[in-house]
Short mmCIF file of C-alpha atoms and ligand atoms in Angstrom, two decimals:
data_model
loop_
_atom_site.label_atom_id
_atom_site.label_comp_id
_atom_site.label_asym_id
_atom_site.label_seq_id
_atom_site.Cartn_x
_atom_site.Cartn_y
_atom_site.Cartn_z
CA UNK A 1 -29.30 41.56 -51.64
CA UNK A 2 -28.12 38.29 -52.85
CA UNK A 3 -27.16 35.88 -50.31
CA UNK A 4 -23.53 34.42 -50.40
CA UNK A 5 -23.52 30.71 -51.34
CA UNK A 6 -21.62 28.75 -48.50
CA UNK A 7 -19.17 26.56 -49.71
CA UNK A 8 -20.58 22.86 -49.47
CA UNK A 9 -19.26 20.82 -46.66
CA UNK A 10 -16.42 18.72 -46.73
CA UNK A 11 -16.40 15.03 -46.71
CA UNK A 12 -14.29 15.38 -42.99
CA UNK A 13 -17.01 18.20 -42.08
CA UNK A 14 -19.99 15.39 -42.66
CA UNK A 15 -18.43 12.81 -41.46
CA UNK A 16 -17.90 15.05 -38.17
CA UNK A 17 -20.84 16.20 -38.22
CA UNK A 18 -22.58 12.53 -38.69
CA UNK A 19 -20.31 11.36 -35.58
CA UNK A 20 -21.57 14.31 -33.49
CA UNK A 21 -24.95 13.43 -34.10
CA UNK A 22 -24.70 9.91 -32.94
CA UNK A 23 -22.67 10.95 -30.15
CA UNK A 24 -25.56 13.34 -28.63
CA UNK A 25 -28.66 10.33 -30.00
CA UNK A 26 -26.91 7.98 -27.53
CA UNK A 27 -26.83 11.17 -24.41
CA UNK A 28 -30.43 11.13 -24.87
CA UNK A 29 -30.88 7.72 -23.84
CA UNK A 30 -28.51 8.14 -20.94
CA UNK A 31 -30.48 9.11 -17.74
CA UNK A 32 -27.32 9.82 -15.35
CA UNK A 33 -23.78 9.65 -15.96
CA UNK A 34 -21.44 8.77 -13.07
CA UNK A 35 -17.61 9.43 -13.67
CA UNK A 36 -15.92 7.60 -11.32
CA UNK A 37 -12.31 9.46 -10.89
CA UNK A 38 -9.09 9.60 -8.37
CA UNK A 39 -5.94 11.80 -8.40
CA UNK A 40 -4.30 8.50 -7.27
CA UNK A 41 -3.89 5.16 -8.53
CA UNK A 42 -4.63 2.22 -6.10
CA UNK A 43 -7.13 4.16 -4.29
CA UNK A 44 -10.12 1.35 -5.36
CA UNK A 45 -11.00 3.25 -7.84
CA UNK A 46 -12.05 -0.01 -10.40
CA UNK A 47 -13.17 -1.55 -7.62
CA UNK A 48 -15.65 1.41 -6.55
CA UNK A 49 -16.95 1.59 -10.16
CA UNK A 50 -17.40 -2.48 -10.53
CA UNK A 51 -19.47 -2.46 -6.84
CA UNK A 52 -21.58 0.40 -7.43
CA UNK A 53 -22.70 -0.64 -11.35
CA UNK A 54 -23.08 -3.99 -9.92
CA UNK A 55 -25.40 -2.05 -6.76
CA UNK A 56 -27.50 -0.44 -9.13
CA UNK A 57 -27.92 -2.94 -11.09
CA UNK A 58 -29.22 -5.54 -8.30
CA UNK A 59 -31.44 -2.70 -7.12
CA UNK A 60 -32.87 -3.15 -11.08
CA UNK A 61 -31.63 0.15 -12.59
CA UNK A 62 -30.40 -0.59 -16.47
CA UNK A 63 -26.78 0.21 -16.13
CA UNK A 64 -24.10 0.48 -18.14
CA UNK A 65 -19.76 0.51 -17.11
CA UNK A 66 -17.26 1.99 -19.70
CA UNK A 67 -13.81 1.12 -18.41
CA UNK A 68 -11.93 4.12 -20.37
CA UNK A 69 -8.67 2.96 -18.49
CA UNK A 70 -6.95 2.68 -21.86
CA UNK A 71 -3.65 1.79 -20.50
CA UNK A 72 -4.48 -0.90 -17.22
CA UNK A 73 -7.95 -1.64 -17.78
CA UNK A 74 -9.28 -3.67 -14.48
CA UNK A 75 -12.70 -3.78 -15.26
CA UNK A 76 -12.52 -7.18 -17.38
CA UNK A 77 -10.64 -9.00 -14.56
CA UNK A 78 -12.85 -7.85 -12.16
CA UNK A 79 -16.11 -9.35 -14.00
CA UNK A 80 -14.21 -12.69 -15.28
CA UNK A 81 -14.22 -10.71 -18.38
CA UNK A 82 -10.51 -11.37 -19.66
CA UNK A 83 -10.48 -12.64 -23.23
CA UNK A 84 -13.99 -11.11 -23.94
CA UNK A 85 -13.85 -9.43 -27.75
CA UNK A 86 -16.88 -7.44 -28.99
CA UNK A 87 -17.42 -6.87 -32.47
CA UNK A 88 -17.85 -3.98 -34.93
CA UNK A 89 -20.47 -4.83 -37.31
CA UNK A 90 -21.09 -2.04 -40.01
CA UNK A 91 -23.42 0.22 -39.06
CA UNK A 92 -24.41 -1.32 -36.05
CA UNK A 93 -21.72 -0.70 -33.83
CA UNK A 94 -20.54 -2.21 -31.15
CA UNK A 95 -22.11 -4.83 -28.94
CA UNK A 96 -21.14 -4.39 -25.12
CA UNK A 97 -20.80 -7.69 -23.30
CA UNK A 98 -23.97 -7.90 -21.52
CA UNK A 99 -23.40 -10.17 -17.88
CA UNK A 100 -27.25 -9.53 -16.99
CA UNK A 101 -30.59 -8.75 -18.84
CA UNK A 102 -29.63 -4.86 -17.37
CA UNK A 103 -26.01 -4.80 -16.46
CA UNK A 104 -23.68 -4.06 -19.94
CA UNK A 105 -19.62 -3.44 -19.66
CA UNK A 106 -17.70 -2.19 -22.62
CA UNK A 107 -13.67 -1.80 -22.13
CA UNK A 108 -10.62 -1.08 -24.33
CA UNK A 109 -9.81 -4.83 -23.53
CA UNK A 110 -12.53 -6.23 -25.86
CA UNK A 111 -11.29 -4.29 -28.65
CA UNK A 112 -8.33 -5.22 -28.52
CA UNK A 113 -7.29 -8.28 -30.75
CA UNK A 114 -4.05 -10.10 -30.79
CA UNK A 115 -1.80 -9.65 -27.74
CA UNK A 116 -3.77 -8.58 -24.74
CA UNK A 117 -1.06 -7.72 -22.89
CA UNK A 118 0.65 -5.10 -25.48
CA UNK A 119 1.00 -1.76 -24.13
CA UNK A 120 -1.00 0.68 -25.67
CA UNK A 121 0.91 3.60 -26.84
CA UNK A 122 -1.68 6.15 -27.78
CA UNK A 123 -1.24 10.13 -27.65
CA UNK A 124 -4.15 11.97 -26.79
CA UNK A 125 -6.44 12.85 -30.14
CA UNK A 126 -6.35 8.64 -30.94
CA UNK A 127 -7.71 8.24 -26.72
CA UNK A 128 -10.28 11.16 -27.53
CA UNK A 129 -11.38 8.97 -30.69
CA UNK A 130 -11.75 5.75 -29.05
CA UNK A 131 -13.69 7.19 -25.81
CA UNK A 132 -15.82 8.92 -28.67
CA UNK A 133 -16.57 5.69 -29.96
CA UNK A 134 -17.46 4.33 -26.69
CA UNK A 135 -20.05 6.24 -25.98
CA UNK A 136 -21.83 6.88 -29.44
CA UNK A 137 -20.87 3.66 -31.93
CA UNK A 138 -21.62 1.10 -28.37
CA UNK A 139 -25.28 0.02 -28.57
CA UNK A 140 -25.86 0.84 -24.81
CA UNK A 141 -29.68 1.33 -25.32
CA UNK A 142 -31.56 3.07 -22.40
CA UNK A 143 -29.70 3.24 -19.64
CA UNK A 144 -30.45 4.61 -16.22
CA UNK A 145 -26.60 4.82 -14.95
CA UNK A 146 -23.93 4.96 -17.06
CA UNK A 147 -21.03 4.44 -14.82
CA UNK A 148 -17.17 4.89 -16.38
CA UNK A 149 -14.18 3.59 -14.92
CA UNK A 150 -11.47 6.69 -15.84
CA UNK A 151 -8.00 6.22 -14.55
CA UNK A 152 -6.43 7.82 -12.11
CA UNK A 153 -5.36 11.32 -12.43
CA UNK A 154 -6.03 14.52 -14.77
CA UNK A 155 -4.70 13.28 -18.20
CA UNK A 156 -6.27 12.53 -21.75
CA UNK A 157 -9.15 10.01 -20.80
CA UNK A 158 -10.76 12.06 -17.88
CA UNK A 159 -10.36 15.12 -20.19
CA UNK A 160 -12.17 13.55 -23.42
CA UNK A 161 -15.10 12.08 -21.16
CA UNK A 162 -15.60 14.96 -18.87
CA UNK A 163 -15.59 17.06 -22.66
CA UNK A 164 -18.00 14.73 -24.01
CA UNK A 165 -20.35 13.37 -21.37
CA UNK A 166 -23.99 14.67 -21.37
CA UNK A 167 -25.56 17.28 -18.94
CA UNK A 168 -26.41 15.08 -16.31
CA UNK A 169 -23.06 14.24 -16.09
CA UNK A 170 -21.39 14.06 -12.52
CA UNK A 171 -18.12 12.96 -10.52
CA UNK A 172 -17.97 10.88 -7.72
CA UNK A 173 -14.10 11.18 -6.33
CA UNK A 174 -12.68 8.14 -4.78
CA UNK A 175 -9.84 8.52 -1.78
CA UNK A 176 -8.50 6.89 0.80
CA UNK A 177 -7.32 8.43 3.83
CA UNK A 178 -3.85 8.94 3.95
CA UNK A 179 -2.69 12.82 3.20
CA UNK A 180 -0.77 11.44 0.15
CA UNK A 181 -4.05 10.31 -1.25
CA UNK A 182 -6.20 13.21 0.25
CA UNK A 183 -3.42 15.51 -1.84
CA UNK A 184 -3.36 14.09 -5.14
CA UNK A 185 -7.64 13.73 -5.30
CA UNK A 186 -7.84 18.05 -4.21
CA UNK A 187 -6.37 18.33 -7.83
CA UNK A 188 -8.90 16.12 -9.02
CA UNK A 189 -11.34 18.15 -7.54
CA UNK A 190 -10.24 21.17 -9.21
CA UNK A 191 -9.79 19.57 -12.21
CA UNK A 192 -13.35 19.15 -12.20
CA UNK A 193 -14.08 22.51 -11.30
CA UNK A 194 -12.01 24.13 -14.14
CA UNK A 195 -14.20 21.53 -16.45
CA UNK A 196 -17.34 22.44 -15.05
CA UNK A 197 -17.96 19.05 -13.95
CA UNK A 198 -20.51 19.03 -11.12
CA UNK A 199 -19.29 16.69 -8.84
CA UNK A 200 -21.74 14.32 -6.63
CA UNK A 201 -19.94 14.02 -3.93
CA UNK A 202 -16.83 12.09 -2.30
CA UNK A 203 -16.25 8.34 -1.31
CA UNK A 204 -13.61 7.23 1.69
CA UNK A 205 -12.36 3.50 0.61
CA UNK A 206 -10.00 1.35 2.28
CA UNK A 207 -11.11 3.32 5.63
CA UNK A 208 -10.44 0.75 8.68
CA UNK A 209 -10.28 -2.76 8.61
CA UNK A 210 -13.45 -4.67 9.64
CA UNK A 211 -12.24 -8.38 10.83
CA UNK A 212 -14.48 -10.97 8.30
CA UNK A 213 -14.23 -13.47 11.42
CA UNK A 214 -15.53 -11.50 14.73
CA UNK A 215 -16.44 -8.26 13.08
CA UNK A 216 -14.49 -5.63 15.29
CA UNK A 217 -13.53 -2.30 13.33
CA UNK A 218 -9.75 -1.61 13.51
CA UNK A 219 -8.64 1.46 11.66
CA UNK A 220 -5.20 0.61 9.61
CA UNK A 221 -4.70 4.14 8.10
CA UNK A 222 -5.78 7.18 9.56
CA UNK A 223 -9.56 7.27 9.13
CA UNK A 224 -11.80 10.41 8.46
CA UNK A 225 -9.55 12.28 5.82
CA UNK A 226 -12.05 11.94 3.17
CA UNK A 227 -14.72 12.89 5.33
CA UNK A 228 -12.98 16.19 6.28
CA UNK A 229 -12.27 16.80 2.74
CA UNK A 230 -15.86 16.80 1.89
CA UNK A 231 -16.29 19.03 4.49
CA UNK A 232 -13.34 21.66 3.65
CA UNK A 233 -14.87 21.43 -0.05
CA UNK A 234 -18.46 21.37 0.55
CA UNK A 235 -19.07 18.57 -1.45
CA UNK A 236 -21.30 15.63 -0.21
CA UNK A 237 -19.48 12.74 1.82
CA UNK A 238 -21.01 9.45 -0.17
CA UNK A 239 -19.40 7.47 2.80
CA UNK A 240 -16.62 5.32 4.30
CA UNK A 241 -16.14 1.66 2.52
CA UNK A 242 -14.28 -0.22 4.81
CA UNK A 243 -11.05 -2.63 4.12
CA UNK A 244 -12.20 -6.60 3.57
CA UNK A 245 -9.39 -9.19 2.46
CA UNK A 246 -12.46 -10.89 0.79
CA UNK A 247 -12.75 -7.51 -1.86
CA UNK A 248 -9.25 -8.66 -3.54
CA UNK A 249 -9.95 -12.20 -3.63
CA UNK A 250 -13.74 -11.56 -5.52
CA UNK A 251 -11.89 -9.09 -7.49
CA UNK A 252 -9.66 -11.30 -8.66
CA UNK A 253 -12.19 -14.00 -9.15
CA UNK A 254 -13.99 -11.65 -11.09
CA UNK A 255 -17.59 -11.53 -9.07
CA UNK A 256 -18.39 -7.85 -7.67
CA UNK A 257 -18.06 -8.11 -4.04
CA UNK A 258 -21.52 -6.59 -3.22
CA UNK A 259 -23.33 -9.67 -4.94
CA UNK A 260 -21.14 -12.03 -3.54
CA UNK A 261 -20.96 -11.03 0.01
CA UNK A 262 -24.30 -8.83 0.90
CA UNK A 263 -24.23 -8.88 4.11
CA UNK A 264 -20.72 -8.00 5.04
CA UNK A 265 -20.53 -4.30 6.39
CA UNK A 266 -18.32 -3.37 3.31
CA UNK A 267 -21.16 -4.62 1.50
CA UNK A 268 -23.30 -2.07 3.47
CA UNK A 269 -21.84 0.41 2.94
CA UNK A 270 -22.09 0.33 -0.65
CA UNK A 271 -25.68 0.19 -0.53
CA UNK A 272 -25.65 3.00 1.92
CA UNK A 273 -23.40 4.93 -0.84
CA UNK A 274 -25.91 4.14 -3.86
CA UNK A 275 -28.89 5.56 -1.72
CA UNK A 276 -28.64 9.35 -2.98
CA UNK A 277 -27.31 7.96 -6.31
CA UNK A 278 -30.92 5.28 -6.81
CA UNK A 279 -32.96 8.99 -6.10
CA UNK A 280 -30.71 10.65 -9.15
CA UNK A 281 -32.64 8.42 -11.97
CA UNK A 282 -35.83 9.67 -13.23
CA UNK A 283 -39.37 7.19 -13.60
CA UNK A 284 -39.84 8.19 -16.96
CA UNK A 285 -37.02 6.21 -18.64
CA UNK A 286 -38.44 3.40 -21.03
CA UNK A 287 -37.40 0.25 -20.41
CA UNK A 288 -35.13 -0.85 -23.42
P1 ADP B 1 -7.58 1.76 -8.62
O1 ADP B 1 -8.64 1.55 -9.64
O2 ADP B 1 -7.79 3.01 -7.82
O3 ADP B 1 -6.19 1.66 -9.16
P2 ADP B 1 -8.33 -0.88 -7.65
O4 ADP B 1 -9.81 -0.79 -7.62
O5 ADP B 1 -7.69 -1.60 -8.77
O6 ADP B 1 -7.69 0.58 -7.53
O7 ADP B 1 -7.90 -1.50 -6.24
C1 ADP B 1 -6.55 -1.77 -5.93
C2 ADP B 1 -6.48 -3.04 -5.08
O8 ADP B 1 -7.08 -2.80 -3.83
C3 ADP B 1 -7.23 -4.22 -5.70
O9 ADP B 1 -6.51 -5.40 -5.46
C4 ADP B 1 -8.55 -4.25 -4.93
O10 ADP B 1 -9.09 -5.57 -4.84
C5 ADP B 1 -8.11 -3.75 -3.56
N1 ADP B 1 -9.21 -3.05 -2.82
C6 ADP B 1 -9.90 -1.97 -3.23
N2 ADP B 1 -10.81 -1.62 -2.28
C7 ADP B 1 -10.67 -2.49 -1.26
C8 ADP B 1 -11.32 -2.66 0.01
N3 ADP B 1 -12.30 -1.85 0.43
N4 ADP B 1 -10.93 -3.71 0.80
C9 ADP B 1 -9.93 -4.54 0.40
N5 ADP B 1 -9.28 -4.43 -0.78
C10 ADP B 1 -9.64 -3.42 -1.61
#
């Protein structure tokens, strides 16, 4: 019997095809990816994602943060990164902004050209394409942690990156502990779970106040809701990251909190967090 020709492949089809290929060439050289997601906004979610890359990367893991928060990006301000452009060079991709020999950070914000502050009005297939391109046309080289920024909620961006991230792929749910909050991040837990996205576990920010001056523990909000969600889920409590005034002034300075201030408890409790995540990445990743 005569086999049946296939019909050759379109010029879309290759190109496809090619992108696909260089999509899963840069998820082999990613060890662990961490998606860093909320069901609310103004949880600390940026601020959770800046402080743990900038953890890991003190503890001298090669890591990597994709702010994919196409519409408020806060990564940039938070690294004195504002006005920061990377550049497409054919073939080559982009080049993330490296701020040390192991710590790179790629956002929409360096793409963008012009106006900085122009919304972007994107529908979802143009967010899909650009996330796409963060991950396979960025030069992120080995990388033991890939951490990305997502913003808050169940839309486009979480969907692309939870679609395309690689197998060792996992959540890590941010909350604070108000019932509002505890509310909106359930659905962000089953958002996962309809995904398949394993999730890590589940982080309690903004959870008391710890006084910079005499170091007394005063609890603002009602403490312990994120805890008790891990519980009622079964998912692993990361830990409790306690209010400091100091957080929003580094953030706004643009210096990670956890390098500036080590030894403050919220500090601590960051490196407590990171503990499970530093035994996630294997010893047999080349150094790039
Ligand atoms: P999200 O990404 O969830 O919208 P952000 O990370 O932008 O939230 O944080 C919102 C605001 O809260 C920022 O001004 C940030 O500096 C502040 N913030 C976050 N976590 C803490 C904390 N533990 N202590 C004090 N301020 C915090």
């Amino acid at each position: 019997m005569t086999e049946k020709k296939k019909p050759p492949l379109t010029k879309e089809q290759i190109e496809e095809l090619r992108e696909d290929l260089k999509l899963a060439d840069t998820l082999t050289r990613i060890d662990n990816t961490l998606l860093i997601l909320s069901g609310k906004g103004g949880v600390g979610k940026s601020t959770v994602a800046v402080n743990l890359a900038a953890a890991l990367a003190a503890s001298d893991k090669e890591v990597g943060l994709l702010d994919i928060d196409i519409h408020g990006p806060s990564v940039p301000t938070m690294l004195r990164l504002e006005g920061a452009e990377v550049e497409h060079g054919i073939g080559r991709g982009f080049e993330p902004i490296k701020i040390a020999k192991n710590f790179k950070v790629m956002s929409m914000e360096f793409v963008i050209r012009d106006n900085k502050d122009q919304a972007v009005i994107w529908r979802g297939p143009m967010k899909h394409r650009m996330i796409h391109e963060f991950i396979s046309e960025v030069d992120w080289g080995n990388l033991d942690f890939l951490i990305v920024d997502a913003p808050p909620g169940t839309g486009d961006e979480p969907l692309s990156i939870c679609q395309m991230a690689p197998p060792k792929s996992q959540a890590i749910i941010v909350t604070t502990p108000q019932k509002v909050a505890i509310r909106d991040v359930k659905k962000s837990i089953n958002f996962c779970k309809s995904l398949g996205m394993p999730i890590f576990g589940i982080i309690e920010n903004m959870s008391g106040f710890v006084c910079p001056t005499c170091g007394s523990a005063h609890q603002l909000f009602k403490a312990g809701g994120g805890e008790q969600l891990a519980r009622e889920t079964g998912f692993r409590f990361l830990g409790s990251i306690p209010i400091d005034p100091r957080v929003v002034i580094s953030s706004d300075e643009g210096k990670p909190f956890v390098t500036e201030y080590p030894a403050s408890p919220t500090s601590k409790a960051f490196e407590q967090i990171i503990s499970p995540i530093l035994a996630l990445s294997s010893p047999r990743l080349k150094k790039h």
